[in-house]
Each structure stands twice: as C-alpha cells, then as structure tokens.
mmCIF file of C-alpha atoms in Angstrom:
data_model
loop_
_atom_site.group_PDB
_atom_site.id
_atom_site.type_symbol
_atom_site.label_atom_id
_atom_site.label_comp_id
_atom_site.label_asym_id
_atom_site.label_seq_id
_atom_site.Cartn_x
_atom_site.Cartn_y
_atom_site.Cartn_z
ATOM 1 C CA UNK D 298 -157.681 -6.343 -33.860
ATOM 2 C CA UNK D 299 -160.215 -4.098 -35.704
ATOM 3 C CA UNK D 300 -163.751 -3.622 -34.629
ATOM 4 C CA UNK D 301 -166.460 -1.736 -37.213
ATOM 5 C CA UNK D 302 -169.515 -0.184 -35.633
ATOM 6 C CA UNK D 303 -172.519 0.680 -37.648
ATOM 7 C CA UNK D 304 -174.756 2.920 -35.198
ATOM 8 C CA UNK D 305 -177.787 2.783 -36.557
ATOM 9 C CA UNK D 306 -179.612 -1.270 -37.559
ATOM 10 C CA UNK D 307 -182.836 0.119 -39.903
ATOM 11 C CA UNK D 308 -182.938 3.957 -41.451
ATOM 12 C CA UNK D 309 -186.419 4.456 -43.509
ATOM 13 C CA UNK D 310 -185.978 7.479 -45.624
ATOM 14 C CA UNK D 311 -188.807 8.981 -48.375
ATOM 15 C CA UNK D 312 -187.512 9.261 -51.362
ATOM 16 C CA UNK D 313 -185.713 12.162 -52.655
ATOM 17 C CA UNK D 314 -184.433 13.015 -49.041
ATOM 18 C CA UNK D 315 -181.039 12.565 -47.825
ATOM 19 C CA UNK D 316 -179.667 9.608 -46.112
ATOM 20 C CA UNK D 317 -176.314 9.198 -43.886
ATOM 21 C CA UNK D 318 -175.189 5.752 -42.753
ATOM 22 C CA UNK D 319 -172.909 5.961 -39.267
ATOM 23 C CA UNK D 320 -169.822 3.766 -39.365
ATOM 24 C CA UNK D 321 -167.282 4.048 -36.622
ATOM 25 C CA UNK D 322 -163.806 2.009 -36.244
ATOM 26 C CA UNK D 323 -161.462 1.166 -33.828
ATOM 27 C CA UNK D 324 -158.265 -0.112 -35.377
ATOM 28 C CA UNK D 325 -154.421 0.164 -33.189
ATOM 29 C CA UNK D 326 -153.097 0.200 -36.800
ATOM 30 C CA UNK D 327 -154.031 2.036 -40.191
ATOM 31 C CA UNK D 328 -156.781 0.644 -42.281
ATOM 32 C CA UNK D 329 -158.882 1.193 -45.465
ATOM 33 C CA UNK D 330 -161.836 1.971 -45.312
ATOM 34 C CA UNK D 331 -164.766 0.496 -47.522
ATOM 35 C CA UNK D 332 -169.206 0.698 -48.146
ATOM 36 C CA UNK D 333 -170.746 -2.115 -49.546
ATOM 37 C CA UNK D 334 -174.252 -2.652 -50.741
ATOM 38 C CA UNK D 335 -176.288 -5.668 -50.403
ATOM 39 C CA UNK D 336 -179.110 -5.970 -53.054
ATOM 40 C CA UNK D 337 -182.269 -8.174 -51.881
ATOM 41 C CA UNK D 338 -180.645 -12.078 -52.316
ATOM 42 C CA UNK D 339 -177.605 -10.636 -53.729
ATOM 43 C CA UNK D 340 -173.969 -10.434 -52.855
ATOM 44 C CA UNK D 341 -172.141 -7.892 -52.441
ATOM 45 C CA UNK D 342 -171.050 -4.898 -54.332
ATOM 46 C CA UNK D 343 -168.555 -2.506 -53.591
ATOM 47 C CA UNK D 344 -169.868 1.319 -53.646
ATOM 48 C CA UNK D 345 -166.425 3.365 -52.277
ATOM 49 C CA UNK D 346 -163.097 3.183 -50.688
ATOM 50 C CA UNK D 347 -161.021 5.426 -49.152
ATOM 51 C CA UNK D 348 -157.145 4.138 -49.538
ATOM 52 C CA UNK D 349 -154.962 7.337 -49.021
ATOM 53 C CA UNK D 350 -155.331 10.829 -49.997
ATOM 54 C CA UNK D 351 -158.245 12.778 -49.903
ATOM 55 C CA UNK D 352 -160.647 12.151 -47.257
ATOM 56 C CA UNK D 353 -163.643 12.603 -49.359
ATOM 57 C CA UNK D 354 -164.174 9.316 -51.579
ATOM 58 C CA UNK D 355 -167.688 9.111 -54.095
ATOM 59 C CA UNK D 356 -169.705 6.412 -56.196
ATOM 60 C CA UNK D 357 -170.721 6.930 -59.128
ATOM 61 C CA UNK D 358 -174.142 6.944 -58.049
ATOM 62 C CA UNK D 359 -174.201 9.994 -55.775
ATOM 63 C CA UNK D 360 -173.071 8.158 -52.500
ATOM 64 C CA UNK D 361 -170.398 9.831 -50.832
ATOM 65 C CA UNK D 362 -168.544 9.152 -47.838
ATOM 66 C CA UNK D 363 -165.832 10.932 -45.815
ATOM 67 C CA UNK D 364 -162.880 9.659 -43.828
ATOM 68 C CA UNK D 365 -162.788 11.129 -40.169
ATOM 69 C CA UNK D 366 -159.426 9.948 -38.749
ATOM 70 C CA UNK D 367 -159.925 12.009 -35.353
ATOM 71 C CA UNK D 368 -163.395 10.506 -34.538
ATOM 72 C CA UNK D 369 -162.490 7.035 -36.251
ATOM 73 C CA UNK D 370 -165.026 7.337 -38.366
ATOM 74 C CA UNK D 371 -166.630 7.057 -42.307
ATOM 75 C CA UNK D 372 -170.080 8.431 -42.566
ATOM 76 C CA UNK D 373 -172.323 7.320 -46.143
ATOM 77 C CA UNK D 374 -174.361 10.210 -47.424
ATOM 78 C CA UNK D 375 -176.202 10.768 -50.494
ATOM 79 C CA UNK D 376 -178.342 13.894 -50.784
ATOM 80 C CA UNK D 377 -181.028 12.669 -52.435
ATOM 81 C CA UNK D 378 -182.245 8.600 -52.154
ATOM 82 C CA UNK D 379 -184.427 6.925 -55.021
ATOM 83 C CA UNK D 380 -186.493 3.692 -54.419
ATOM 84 C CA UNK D 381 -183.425 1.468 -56.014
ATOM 85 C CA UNK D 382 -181.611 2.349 -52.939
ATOM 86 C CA UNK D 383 -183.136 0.197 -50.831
ATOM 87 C CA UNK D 384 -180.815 -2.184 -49.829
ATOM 88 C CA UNK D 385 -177.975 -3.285 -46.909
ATOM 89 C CA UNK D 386 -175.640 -1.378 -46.615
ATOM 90 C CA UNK D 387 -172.496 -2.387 -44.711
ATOM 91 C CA UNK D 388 -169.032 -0.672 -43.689
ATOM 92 C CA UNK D 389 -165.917 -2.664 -43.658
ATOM 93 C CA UNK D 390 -162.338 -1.960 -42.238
ATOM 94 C CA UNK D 391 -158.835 -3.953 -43.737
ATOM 95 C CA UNK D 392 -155.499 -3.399 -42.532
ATOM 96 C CA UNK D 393 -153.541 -1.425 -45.470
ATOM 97 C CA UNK D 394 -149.979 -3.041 -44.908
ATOM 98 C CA UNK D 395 -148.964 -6.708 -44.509
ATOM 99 C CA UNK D 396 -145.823 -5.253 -43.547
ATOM 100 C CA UNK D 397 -146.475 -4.099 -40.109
ATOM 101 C CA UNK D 398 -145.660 -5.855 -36.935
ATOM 102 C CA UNK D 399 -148.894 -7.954 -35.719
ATOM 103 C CA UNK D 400 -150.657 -7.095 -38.576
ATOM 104 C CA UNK D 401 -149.764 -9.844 -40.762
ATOM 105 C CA UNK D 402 -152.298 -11.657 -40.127
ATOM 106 C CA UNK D 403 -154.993 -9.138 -40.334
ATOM 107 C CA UNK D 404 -153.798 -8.306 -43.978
ATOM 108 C CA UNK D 405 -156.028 -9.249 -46.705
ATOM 109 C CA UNK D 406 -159.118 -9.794 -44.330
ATOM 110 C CA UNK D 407 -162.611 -7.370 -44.437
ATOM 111 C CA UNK D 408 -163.869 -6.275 -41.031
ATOM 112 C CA UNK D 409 -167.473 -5.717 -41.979
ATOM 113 C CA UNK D 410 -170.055 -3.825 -39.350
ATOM 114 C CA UNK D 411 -173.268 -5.703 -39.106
ATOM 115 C CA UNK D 412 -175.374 -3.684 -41.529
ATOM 116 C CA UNK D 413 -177.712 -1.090 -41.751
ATOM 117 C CA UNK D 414 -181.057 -1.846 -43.928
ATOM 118 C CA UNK D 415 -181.726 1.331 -45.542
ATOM 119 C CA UNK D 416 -185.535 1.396 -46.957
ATOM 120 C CA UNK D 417 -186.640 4.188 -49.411
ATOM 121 C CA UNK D 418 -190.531 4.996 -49.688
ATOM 122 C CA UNK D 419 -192.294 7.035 -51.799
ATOM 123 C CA UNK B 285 -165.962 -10.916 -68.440
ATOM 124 C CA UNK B 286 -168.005 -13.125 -66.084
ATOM 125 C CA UNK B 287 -167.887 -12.303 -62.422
ATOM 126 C CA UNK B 288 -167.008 -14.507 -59.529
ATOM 127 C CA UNK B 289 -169.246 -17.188 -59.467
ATOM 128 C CA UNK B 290 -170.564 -19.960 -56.921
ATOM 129 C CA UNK B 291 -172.418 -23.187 -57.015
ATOM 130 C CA UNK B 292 -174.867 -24.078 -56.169
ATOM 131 C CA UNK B 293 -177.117 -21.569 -54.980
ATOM 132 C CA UNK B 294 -179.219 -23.336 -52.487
ATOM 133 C CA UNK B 295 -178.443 -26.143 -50.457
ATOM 134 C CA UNK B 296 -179.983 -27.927 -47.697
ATOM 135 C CA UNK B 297 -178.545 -30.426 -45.676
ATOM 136 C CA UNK B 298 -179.400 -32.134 -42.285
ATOM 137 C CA UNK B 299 -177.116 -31.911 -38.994
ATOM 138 C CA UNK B 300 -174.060 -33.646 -39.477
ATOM 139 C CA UNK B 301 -173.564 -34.153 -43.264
ATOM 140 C CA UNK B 302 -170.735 -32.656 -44.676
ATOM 141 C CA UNK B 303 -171.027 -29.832 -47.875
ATOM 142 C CA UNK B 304 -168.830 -28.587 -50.308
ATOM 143 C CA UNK B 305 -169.487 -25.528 -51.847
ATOM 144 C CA UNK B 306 -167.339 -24.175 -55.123
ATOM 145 C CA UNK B 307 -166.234 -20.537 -56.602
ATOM 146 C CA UNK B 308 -164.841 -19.812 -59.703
ATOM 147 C CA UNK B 309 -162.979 -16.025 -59.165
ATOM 148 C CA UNK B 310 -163.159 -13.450 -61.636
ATOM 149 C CA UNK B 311 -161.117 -13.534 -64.407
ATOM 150 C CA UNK B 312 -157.241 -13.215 -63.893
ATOM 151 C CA UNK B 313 -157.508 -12.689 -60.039
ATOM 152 C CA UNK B 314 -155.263 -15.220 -58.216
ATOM 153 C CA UNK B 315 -156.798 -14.893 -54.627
ATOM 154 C CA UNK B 316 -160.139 -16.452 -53.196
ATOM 155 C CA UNK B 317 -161.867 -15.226 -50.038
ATOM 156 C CA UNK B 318 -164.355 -17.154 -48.125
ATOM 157 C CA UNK B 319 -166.910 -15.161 -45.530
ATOM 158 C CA UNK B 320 -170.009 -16.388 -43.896
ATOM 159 C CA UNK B 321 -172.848 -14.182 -43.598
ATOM 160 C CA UNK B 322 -175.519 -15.765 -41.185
ATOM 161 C CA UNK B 323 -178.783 -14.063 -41.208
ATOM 162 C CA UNK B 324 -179.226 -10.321 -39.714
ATOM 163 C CA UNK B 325 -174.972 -10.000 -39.749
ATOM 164 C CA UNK B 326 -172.068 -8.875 -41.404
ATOM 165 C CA UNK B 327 -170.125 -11.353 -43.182
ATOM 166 C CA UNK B 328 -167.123 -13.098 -41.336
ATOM 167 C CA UNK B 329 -164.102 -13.630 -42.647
ATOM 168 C CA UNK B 330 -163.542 -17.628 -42.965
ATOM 169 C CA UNK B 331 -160.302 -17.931 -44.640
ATOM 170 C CA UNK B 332 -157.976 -16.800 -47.907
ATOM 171 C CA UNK B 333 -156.304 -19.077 -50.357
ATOM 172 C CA UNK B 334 -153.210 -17.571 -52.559
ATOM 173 C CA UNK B 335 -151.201 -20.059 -54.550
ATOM 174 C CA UNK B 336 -153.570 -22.751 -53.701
ATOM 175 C CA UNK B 337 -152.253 -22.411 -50.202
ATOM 176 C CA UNK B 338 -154.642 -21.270 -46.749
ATOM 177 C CA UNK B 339 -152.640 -17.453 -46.046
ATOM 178 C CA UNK B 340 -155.278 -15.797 -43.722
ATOM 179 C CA UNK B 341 -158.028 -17.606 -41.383
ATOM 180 C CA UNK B 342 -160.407 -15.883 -39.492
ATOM 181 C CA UNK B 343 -162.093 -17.373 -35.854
ATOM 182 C CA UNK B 344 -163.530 -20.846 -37.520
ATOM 183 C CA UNK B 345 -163.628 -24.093 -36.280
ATOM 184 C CA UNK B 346 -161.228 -26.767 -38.497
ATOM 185 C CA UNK B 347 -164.607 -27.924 -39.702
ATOM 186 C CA UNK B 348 -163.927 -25.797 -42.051
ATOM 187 C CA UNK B 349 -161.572 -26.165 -44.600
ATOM 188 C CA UNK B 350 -160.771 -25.396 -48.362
ATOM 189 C CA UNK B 351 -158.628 -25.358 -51.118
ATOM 190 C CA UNK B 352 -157.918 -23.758 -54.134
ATOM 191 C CA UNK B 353 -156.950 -25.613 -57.871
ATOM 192 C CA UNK B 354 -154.380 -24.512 -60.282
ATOM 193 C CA UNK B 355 -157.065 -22.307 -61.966
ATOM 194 C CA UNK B 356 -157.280 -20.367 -59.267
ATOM 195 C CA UNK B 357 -160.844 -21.842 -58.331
ATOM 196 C CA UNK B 358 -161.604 -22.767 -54.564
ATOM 197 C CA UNK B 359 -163.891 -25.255 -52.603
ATOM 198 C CA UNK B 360 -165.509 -24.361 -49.082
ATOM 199 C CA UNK B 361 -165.797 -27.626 -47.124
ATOM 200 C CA UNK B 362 -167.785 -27.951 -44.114
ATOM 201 C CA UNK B 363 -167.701 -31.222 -41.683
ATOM 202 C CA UNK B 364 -170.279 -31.921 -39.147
ATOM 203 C CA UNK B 365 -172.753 -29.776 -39.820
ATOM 204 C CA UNK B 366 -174.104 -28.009 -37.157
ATOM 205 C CA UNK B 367 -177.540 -25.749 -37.059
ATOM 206 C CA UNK B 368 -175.620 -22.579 -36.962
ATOM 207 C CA UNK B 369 -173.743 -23.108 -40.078
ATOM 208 C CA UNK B 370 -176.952 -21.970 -41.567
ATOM 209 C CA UNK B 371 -175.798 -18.925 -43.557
ATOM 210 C CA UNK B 372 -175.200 -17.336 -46.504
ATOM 211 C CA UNK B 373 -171.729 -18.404 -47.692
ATOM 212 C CA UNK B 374 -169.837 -15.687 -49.990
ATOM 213 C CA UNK B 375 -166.855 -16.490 -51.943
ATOM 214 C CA UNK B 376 -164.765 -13.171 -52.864
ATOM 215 C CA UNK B 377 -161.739 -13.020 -55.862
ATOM 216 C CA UNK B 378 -159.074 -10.419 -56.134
ATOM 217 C CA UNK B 379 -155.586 -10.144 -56.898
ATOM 218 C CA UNK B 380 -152.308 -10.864 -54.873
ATOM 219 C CA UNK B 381 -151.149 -7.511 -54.754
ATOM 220 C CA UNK B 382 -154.337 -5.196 -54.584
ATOM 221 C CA UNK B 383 -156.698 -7.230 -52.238
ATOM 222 C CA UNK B 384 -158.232 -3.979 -51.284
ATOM 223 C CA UNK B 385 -160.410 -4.554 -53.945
ATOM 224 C CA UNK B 386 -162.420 -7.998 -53.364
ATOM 225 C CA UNK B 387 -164.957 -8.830 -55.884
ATOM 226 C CA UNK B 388 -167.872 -10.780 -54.694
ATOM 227 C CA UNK B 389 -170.100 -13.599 -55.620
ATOM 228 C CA UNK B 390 -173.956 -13.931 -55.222
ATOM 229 C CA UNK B 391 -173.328 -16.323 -52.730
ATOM 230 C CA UNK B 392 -174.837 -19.726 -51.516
ATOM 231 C CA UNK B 393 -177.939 -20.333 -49.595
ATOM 232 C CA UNK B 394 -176.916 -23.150 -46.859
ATOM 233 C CA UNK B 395 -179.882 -24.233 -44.644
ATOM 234 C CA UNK B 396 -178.655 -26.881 -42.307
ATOM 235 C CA UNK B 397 -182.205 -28.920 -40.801
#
C-alpha cells in the first residue's frame, strides 16, 4: 500500500515570496509522483509529474518540484507566489507498473495527501 | 475540445435515498475514475471503469456502484445514503494505456440531510 504525507495543513505566504509545499511517501514499490491544484469550487488540475528521468519536473507557471528518492519525498516550490496562487494544493502517489507482483491492484489508482491550503496576501 | 464533464453540480438528498451522478470523459479517453473528496481531505479513490467493466476499487462500501456506456461515459450510484456521503464527488477520464495522466472534472456537490 502507498501512504502520501503532506506536512504542513495551511502555509500563508505574501506575495512575491517563495513558497515550498512538503510531500513525503511511503510506497514498498515504485510510484509516480504528481501536484495538483484545487481552485476555490473547482476540480482539479494537474500542475507536474515526475515519471522517470530527471528528478527535477516544472509547470509552466513557475512551480517546480523535485523527486527525493532517498528521503521519499517531492517538495513544491515556486520562488516567487502571486495572489492567483491561492489555492489547495495536493500531492498524489500511483504505482507506475501494473505488471508487478501485488501491485495490480494499486495500478491506475491516485494516492492523494490531504492538502495543503496555500493563501497568498498582499 | 470540451473537458470531462459532470452533472449535476449540486445535489441534495435526505438519508437513505439513493443518487446517481453522471460524467462524460474527455474526448477520446476510454477510462473513467471516480474519487470522493469529503470536506477538509484528499480525494479517495472509489473505483475505475475500462471497457465498461469495474478494473480497480478502492475501500468503499457496495453502496457504491457504477458503470460505464459504450461511449465511454460513466454513472456513480450511491444506495442508502448515509450523512457521511456528503462530499464532493470527482469523476476523472484518461486513457487505457497512459493513466498517469487523469483529467478531472469540476465535480458534484452532494449534501446528504
């Protein structure tokens, strides 16, 4: 089974400062890795995912994130924040092979952590 | 290209009614996800539906059940409601073979009184 820790439940931030969002994992098998960002009575919206290769994924809009596989974890940053980031932001794990021994039926399936509200002030 | 898209948006139903709630996936994705997202949390994985056929399903009750048409569209149905069904429910399409990449809905609104 797969487990997806976000450490931190609110993060205020001014605007123009930077911002990193915690996410930690615990997974027996690999995974992908994903952010996703929950607008005010919206769904959600996929900002990055790491798959394979290099560790350090980005959005187009300035988030980046990097793949830790030592400490289990995937960190959000963006360097500087603007008001239309305010939002949920929420890390999510999947299983990347259907092929693997007791993973079939994790295949397919987010993990999401349970959030972190991010709010931007001027 | 319209997005994945769910009806209705809000619903409200009393203890022990039944609902069915309905996505349409994105255009040519064959795969429909189903999560539940109660208030303050994550979203949980409910179930997947591939070839109009259940292929995952997460820690739910068999209250819950779906299906999935010939178009690829998929129905959420919920028996017995009970007062923590109350969530937001969020379909998600994507394709077969790449369902790393889910593409979600805005969701419906179910209050259950």
């Amino acid at each position: 089974a797969q487990s997806v820790t976000q450490l931190d439940s609110q993060v205020p931030v001014f605007e123009e400062a930077p911002v990193e969002l915690r996410c930690n994992y615990s997974s027996s098998v690999s995974v992908y890795l994903f952010w996703y960002v929950q607008y005010p009575n919206q769904g959600l919206q996929l900002l990055l995912k790491y798959l394979s290769g290099s560790t350090l994924v980005k959005s187009i809009n300035g988030f980046e994130a990097e793949f830790n596989k030592s400490q289990t974890s995937f960190h959000l940053r963006k360097p500087s924040v603007h008001i239309s980031d305010t939002a949920e932001y929420f890390c999510a794990v999947m299983v990347d092979s259907p092929g693997m021994i007791g993973t079939t039926d994790s295949w397919g399936k987010l993990q999401f952590g349970a959030g972190t509200q991010v709010v931007v002030t001027p | 290209d319209a997005g994945v898209t769910q009806s209705p948006t809000h619903l409200i139903k009393t203890r022990g009614q039944q609902v069915t709630l309905r996505c349409s996936p994105k255009s040519g994705h064959d795969t429909v996800s189903w999560y539940q997202q109660a208030l303050g949390q994550g979203p949980q994985f409910i179930f997947q539906y591939y070839e109009e056929e259940e292929r995952q399903r997460g820690n739910f009750p068999d209250r819950f059940s779906g299906h999935q048409f010939p178009n690829y569209s998929s129905e959420l149905n919920v028996n017995a409601l009970l007062l923590g069904d109350s969530a937001l429910y969020l379909c998600a399409s994507s394709l077969a073979l790449s369902t790393d990449t889910q593409y979600f809905g805005p969701g419906t609104r179910l209050t259950v009184l």
